[in-house]
mmCIF file of C-alpha atoms and ligand atoms in Angstrom:
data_model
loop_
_atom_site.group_PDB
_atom_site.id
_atom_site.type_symbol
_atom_site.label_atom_id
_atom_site.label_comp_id
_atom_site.label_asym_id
_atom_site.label_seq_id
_atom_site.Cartn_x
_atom_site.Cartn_y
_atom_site.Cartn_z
ATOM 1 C CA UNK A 1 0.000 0.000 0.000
ATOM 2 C CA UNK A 2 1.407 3.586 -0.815
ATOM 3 C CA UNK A 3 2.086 5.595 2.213
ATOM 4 C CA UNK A 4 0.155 8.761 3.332
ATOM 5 C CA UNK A 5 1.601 11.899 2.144
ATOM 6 C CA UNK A 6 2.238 14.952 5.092
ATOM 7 C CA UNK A 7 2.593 18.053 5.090
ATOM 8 C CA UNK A 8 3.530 20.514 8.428
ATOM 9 C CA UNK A 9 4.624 23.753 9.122
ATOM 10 C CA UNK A 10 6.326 26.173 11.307
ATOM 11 C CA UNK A 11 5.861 29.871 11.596
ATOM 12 C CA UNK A 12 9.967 30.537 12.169
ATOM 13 C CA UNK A 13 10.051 31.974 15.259
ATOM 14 C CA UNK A 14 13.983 31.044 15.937
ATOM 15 C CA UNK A 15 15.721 28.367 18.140
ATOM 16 C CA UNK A 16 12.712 26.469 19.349
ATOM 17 C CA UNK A 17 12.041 25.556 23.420
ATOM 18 C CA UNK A 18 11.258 22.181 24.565
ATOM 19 C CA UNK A 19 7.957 22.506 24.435
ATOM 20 C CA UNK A 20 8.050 22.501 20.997
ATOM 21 C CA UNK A 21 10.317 19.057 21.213
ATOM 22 C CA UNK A 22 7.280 16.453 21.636
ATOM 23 C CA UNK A 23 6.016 18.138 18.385
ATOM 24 C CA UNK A 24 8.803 17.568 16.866
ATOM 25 C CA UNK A 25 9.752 14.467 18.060
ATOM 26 C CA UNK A 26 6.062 13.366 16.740
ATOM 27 C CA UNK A 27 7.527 14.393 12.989
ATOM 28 C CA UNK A 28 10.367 12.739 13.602
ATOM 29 C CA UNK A 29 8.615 8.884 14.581
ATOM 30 C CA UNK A 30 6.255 9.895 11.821
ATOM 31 C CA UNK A 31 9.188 9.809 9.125
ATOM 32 C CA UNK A 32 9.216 5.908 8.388
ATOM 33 C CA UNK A 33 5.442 6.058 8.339
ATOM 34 C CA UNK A 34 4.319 8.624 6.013
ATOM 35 C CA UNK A 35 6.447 10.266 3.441
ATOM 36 C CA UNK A 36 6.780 13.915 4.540
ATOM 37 C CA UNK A 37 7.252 17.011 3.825
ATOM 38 C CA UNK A 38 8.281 20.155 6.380
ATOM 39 C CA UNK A 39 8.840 23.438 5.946
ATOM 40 C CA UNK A 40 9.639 26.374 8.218
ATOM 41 C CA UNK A 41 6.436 28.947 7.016
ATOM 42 C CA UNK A 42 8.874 32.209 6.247
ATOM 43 C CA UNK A 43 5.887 33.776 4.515
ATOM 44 C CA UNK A 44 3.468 32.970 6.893
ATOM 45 C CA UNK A 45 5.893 34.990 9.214
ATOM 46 C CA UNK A 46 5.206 37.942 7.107
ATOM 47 C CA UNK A 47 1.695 37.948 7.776
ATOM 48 C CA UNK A 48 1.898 39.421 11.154
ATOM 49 C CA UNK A 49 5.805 40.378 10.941
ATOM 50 C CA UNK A 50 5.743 42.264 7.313
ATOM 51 C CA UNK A 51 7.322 44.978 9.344
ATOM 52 C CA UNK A 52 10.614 43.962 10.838
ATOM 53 C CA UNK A 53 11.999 41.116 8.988
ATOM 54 C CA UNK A 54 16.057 41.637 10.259
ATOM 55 C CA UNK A 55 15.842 38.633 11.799
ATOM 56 C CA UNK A 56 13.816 36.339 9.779
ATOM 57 C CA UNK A 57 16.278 35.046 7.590
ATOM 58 C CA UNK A 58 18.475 33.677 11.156
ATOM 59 C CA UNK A 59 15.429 32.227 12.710
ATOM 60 C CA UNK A 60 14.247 30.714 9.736
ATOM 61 C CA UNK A 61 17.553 28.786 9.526
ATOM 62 C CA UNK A 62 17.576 28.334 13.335
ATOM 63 C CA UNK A 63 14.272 26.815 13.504
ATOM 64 C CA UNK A 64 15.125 24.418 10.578
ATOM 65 C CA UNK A 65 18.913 23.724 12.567
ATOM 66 C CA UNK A 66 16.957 22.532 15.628
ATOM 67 C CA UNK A 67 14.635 20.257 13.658
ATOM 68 C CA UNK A 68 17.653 18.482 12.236
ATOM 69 C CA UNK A 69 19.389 18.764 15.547
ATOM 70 C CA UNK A 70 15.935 17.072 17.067
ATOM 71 C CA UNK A 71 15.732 14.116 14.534
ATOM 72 C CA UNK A 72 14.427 15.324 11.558
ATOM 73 C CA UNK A 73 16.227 13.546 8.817
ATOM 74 C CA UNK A 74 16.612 14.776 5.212
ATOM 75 C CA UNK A 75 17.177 11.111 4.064
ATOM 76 C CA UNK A 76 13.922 10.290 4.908
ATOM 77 C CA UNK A 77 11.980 13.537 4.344
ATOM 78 C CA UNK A 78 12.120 16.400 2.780
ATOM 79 C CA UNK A 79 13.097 19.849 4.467
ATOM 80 C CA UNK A 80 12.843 22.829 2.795
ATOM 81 C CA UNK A 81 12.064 26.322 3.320
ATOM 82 C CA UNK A 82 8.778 27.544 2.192
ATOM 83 C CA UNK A 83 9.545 30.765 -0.196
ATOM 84 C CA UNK A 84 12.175 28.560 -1.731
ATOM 85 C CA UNK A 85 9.550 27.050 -3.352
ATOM 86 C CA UNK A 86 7.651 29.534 -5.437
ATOM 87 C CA UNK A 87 4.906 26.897 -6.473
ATOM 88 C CA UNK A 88 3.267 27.363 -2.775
ATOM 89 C CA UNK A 89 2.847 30.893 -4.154
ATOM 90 C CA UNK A 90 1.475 30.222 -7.303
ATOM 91 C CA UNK A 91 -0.844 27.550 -6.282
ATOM 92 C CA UNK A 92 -1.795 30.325 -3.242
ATOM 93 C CA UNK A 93 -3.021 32.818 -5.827
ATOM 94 C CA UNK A 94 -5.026 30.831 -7.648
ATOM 95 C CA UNK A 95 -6.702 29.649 -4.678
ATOM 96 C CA UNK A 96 -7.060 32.903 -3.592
ATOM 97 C CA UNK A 97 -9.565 33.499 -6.875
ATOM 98 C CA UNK A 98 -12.029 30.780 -5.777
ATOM 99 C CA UNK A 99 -11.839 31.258 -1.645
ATOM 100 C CA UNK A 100 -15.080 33.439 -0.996
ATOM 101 C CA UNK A 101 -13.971 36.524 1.501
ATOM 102 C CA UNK A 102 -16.896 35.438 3.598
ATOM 103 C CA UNK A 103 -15.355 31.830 4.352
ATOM 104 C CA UNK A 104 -11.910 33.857 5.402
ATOM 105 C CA UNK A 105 -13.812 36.872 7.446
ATOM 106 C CA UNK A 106 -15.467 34.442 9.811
ATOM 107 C CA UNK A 107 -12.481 32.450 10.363
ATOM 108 C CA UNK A 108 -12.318 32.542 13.826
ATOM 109 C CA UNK A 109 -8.478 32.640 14.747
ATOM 110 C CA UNK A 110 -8.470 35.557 12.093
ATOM 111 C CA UNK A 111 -11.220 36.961 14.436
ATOM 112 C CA UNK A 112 -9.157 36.811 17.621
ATOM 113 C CA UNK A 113 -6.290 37.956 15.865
ATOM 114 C CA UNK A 114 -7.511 41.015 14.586
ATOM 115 C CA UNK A 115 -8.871 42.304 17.979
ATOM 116 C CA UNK A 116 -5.481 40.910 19.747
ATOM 117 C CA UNK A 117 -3.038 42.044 17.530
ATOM 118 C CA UNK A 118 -4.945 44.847 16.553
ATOM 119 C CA UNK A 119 -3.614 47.467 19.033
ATOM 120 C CA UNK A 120 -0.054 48.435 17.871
ATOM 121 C CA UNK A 121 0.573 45.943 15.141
ATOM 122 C CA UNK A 122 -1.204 46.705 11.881
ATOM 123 C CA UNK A 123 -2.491 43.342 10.122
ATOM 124 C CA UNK A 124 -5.629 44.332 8.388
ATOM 125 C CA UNK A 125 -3.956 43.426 5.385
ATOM 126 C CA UNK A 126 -4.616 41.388 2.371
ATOM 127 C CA UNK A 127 -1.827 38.876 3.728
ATOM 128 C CA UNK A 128 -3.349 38.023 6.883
ATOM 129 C CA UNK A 129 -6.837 37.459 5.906
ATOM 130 C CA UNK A 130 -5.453 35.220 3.167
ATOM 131 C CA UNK A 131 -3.149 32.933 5.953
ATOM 132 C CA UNK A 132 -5.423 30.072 5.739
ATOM 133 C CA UNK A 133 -5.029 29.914 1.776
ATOM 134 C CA UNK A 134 -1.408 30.343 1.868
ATOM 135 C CA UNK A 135 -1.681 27.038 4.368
ATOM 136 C CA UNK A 136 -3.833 25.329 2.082
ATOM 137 C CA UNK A 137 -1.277 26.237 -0.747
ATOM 138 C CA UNK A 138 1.178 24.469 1.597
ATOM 139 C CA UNK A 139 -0.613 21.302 2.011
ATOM 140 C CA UNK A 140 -2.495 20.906 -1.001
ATOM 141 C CA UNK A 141 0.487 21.417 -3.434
ATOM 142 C CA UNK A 142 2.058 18.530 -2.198
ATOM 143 C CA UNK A 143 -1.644 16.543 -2.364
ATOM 144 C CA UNK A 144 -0.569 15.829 0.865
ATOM 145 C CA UNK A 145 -3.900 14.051 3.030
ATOM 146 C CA UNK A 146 -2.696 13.895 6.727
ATOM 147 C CA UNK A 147 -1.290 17.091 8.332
ATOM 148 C CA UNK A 148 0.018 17.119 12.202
ATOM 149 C CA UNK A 149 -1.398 20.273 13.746
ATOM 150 C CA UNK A 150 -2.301 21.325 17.048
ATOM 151 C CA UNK A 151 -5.905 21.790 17.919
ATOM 152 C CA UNK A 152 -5.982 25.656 17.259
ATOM 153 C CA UNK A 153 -5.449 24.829 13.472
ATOM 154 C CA UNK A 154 -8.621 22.825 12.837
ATOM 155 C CA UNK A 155 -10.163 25.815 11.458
ATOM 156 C CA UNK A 156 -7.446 26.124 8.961
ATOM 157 C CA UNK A 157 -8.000 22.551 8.032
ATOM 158 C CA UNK A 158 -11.319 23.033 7.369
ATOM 159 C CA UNK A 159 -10.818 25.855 5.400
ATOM 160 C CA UNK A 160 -8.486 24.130 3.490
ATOM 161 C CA UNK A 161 -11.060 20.834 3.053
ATOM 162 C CA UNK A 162 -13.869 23.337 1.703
ATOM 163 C CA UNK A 163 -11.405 24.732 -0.902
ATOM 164 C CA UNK A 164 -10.913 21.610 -2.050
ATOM 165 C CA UNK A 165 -14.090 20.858 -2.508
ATOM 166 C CA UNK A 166 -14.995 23.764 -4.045
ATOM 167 C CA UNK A 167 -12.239 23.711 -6.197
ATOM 168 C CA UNK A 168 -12.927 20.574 -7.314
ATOM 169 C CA UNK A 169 -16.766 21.534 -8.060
ATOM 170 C CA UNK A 170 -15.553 24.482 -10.165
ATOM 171 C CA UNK A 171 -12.995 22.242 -12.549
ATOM 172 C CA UNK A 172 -14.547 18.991 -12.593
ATOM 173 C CA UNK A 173 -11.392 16.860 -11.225
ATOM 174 C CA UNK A 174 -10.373 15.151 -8.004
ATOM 175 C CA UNK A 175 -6.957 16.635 -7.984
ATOM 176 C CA UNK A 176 -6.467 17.107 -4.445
ATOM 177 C CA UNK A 177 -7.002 14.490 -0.915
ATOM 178 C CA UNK A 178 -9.171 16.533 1.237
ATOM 179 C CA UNK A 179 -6.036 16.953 3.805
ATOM 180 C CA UNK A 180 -7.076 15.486 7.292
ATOM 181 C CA UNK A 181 -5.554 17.045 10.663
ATOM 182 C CA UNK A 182 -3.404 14.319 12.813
ATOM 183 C CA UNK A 183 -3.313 15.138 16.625
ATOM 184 C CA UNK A 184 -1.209 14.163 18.815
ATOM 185 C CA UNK A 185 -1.285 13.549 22.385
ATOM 186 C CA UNK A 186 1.565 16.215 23.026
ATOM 187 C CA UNK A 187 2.681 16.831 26.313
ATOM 188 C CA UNK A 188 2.161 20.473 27.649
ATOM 189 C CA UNK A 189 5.004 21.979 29.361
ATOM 190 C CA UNK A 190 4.644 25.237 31.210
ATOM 191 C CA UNK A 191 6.765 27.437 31.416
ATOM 192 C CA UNK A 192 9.593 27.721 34.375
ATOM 193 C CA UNK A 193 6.582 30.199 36.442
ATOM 194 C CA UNK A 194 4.153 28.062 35.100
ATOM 195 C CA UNK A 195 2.744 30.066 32.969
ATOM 196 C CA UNK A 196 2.353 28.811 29.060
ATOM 197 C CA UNK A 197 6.003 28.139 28.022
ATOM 198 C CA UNK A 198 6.156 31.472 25.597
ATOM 199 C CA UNK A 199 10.035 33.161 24.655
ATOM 200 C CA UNK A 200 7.849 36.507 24.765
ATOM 201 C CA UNK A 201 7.292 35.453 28.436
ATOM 202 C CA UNK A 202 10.825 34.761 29.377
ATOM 203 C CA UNK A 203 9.686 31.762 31.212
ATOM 204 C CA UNK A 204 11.197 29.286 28.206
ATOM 205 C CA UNK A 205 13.750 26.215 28.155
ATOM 206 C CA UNK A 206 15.525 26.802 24.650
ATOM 207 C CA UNK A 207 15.871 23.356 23.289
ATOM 208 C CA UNK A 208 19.905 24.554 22.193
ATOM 209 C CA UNK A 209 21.300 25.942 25.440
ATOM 210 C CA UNK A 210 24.306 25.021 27.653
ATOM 211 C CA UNK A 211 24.343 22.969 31.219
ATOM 212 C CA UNK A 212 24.632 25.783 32.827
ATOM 213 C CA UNK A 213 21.737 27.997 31.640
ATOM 214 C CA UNK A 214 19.674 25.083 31.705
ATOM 215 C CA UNK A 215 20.413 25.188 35.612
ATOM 216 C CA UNK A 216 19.626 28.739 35.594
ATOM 217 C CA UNK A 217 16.219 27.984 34.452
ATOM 218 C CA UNK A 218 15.531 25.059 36.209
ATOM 219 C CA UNK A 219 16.507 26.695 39.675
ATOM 220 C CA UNK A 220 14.445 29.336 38.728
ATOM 221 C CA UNK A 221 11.456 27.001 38.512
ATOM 222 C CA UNK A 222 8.122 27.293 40.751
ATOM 223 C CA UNK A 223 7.853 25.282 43.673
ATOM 224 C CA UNK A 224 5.155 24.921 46.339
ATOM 225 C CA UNK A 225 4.516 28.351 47.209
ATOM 226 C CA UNK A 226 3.480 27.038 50.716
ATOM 227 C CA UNK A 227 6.555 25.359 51.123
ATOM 228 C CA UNK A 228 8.489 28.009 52.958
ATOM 229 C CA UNK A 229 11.476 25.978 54.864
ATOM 230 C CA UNK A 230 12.864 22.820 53.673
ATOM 231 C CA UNK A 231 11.054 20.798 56.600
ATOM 232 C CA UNK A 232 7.898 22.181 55.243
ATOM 233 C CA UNK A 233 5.868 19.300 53.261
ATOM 234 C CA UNK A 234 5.521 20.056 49.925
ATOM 235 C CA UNK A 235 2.912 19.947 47.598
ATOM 236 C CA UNK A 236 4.412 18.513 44.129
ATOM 237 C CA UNK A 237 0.987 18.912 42.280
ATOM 238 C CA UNK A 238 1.559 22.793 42.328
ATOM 239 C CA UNK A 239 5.162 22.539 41.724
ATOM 240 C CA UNK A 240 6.598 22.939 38.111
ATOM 241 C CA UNK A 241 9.498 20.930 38.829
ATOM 242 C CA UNK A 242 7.198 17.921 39.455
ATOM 243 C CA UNK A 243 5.768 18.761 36.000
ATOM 244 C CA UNK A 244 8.751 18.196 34.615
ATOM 245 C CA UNK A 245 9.830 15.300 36.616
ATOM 246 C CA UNK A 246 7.004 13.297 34.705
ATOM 247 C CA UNK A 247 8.380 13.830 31.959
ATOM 248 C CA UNK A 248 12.656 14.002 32.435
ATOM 249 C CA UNK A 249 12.928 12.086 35.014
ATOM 250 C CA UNK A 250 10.251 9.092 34.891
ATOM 251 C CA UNK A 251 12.020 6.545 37.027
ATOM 252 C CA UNK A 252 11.923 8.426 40.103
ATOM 253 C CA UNK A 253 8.970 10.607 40.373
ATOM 254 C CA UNK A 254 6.973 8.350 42.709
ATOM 255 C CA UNK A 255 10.077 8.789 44.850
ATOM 256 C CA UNK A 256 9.722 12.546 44.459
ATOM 257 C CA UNK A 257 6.435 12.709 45.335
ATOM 258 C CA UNK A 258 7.076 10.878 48.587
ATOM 259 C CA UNK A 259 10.140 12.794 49.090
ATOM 260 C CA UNK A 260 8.144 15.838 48.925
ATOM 261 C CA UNK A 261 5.332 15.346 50.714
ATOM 262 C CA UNK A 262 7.749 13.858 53.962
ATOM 263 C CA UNK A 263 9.632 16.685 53.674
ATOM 264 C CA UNK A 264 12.945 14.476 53.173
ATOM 265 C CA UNK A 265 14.124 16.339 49.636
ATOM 266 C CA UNK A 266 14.966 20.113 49.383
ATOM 267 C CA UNK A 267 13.834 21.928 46.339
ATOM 268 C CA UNK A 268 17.457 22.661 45.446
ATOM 269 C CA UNK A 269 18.347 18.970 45.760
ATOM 270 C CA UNK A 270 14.858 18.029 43.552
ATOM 271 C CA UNK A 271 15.920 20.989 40.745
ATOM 272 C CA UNK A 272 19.495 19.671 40.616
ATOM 273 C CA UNK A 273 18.771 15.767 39.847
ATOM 274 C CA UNK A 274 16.163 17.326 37.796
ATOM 275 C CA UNK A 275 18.398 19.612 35.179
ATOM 276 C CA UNK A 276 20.825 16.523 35.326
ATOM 277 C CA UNK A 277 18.484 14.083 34.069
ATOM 278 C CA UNK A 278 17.376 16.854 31.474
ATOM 279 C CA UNK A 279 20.913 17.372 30.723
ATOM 280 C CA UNK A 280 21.262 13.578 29.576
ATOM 281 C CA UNK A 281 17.951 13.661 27.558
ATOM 282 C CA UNK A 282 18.834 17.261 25.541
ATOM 283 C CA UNK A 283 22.907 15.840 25.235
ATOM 284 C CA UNK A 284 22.578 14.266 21.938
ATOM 285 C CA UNK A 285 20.759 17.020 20.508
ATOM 286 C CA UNK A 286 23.292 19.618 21.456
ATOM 287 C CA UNK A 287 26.062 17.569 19.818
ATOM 288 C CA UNK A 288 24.477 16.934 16.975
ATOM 289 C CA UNK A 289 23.220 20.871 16.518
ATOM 290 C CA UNK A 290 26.887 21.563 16.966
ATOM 291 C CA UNK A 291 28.216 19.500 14.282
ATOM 292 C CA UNK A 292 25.156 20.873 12.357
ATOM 293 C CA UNK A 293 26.842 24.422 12.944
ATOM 294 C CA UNK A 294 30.259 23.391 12.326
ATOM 295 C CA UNK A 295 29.323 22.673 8.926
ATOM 296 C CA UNK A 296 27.198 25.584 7.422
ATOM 297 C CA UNK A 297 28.150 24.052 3.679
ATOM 298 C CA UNK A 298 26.176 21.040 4.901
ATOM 299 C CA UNK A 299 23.412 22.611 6.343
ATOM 300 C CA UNK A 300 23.126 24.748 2.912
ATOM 301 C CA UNK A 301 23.152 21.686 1.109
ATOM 302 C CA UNK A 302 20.305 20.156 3.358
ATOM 303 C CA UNK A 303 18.085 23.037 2.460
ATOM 304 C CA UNK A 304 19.177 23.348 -1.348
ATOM 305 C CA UNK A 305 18.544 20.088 -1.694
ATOM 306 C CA UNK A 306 15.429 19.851 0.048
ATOM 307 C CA UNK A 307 13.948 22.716 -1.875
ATOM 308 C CA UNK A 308 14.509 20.607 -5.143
ATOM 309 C CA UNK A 309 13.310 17.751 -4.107
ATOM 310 C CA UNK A 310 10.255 19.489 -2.947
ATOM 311 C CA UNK A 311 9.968 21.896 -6.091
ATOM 312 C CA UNK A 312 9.580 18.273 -8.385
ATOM 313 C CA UNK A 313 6.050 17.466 -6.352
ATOM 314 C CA UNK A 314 4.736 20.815 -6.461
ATOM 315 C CA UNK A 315 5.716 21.656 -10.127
ATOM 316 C CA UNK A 316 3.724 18.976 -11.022
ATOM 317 C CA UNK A 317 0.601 19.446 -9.110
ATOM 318 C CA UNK A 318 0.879 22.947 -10.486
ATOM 319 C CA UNK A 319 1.037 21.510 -13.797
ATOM 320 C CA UNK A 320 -2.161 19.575 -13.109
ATOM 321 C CA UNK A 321 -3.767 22.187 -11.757
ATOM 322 C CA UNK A 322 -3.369 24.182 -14.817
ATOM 323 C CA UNK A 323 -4.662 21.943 -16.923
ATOM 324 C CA UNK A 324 -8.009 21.470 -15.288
ATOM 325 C CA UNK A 325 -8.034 25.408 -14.772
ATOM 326 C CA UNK A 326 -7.341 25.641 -18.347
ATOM 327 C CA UNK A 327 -4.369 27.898 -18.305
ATOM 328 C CA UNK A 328 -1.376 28.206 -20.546
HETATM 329 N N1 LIG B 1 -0.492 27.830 10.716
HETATM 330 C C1 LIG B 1 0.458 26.894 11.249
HETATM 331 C C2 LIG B 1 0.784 27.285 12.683
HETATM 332 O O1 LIG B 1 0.736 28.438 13.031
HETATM 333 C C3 LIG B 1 1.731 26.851 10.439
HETATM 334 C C4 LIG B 1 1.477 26.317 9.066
HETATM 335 C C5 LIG B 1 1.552 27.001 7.906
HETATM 336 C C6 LIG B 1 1.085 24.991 8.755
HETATM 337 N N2 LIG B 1 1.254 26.202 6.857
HETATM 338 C C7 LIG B 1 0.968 24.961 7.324
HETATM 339 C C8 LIG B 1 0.833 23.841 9.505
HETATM 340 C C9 LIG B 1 0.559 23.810 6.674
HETATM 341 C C10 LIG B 1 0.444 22.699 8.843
HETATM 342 C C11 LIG B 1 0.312 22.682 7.431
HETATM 343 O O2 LIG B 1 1.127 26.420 13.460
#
């Protein structure tokens, strides 16, 4: 049986934080499964961040540096950047003829957008109202049918499945899979004042970081707020460290717990065996995110060659696409 085709995306937002790792570490099991396609989004930065772009070209490439540095493997997929393939543009306008404004307007992440962003940040623009085509561009020039997203892009996946549909109404074909969402069961880490984990917030883990500032952080973390003197008993379902513990450091969090709740473990003690055991799990990635930037020729390579390999699928659903639109 043929395998499923995906296609995900990133807006680039720079060196990722490890709560973006179980997302990425789902692309990375989903590899030998599904033949796939990701892309850091650099347009779709533009959307909202038209105004400032000095620093889209290095988080672009940081963003893409971590996913290699994660697992993502350009033998097995391809990784490419999204305006180095100009067919996601192409296929965008002509999308962009048959997507009725109404269908876009009452989109409602565009809704909350527009009164978030609103104040300061000017995005009633042509651009933004048009981000779910330019993600349906994405997907459906790949005829990609599964896409990993989180939950707050189901809306964009429907939007994308009705201009399929439509699409295929207006030209009489079948040329696309009406792209289905995949979600995960992705772990949410908050951030080190547990907070959501935002770099905006200052509250992050970067995924690419050193032993040391990874201590920083993690001694920084949110405890028991009751917990005033170390023969206090602590509370670990409040504490952010405990958080973590189910995830970094499995083997011992019934211990912890106990530990805690006795009284027989100091915070410092907890945070310390904490950052090492997240020390041993993030290791590997530094190394190989090292290498990755010891070798910029490489990395260059990586993306040129990605963005070929991707430009052959696309160029040819574009060709399709103009010959049931009857153009050229
Ligand atoms: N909108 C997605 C997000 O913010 C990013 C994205 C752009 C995307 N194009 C895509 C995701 C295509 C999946 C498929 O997370």
């Amino acid at each position: 049986m043929a395998k499923g085709r995906i296609f995900s995306g990133m807006r680039p937002t720079g060196k990722l934080h490890i709560g973006h790792l179980s997302v990425i570490e789902n692309w990375v099991e989903l590899q030998d499964e599904y033949e796939c396609f990701f892309a850091p989004v650099d347009w779709h930065a533009l959307t909202t961040g038209y105004e400032d772009t000095s620093k889209l070209r290095e988080n672009t490439r940081d963003m893409l540096l971590d996913w290699l540095a994660v697992g993502l493997d350009p033998e097995k997929s391809t990784i490419f950047i999204q305006s180095h393939v100009k067919e996601h543009a192409e296929l965008h306008l002509l999308l962009s003829m048959t997507t009725p404004l109404s269908w876009l307007e009452r989109c409602p992440t565009y809704k909350e957008q527009l009164q978030q962003l609103g104040e300061g940040k000017d995005i009633r623009t042509y651009g933004f109202l048009g981000y779910p085509v330019l993600m349906a561009a994405d997907i459906l020039v790949y005829r990609a049918d599964t896409v990993p997203v989180g939950e707050d892009q189901l809306p964009h996946l429907e939007l994308a499945r009705e201009m399929v549909r439509r699409f295929h109404y207006l030209y009489d074909t079948e040329l696309f899979p009406e792209p289905q969402p995949k979600l995960a069961e992705i772990a949410m880490l908050p951030g080190i004042d547990k907070r959501k984990m935002s770099k905006s917030y200052n509250n992050d883990i970067a995924i690419t970081t050193t032993s040391e500032e990874l201590w920083e952080r993690v001694r920084n973390m949110v405890t028991d707020p009751a917990r005033v003197r170390k023969t206090d008993p602590g509370n670990p379902e409040v504490c952010v460290v405990h958080t973590y513990n189910k995830i970094y450091n499995k083997e011992e969090v019934t211990e912890r717990i106990e530990q805690c709740r006795t009284a027989d473990i100091g915070c410092i003690q907890c945070k310390r065996r904490l950052a090492d055991k997240m020390v041993e799990a993030l290791e590997p990635i530094w190394e190989r995110r090292a290498k990755l930037e010891q070798n910029p020729g490489l990395v260059d390579e990586i993306i040129a060659a990605g963005a070929e390999k991707a430009r052959r699928e696309a160029s040819e659903t574009l060709r399709l696409v103009y010959e049931v639109m009857k153009l050229n």
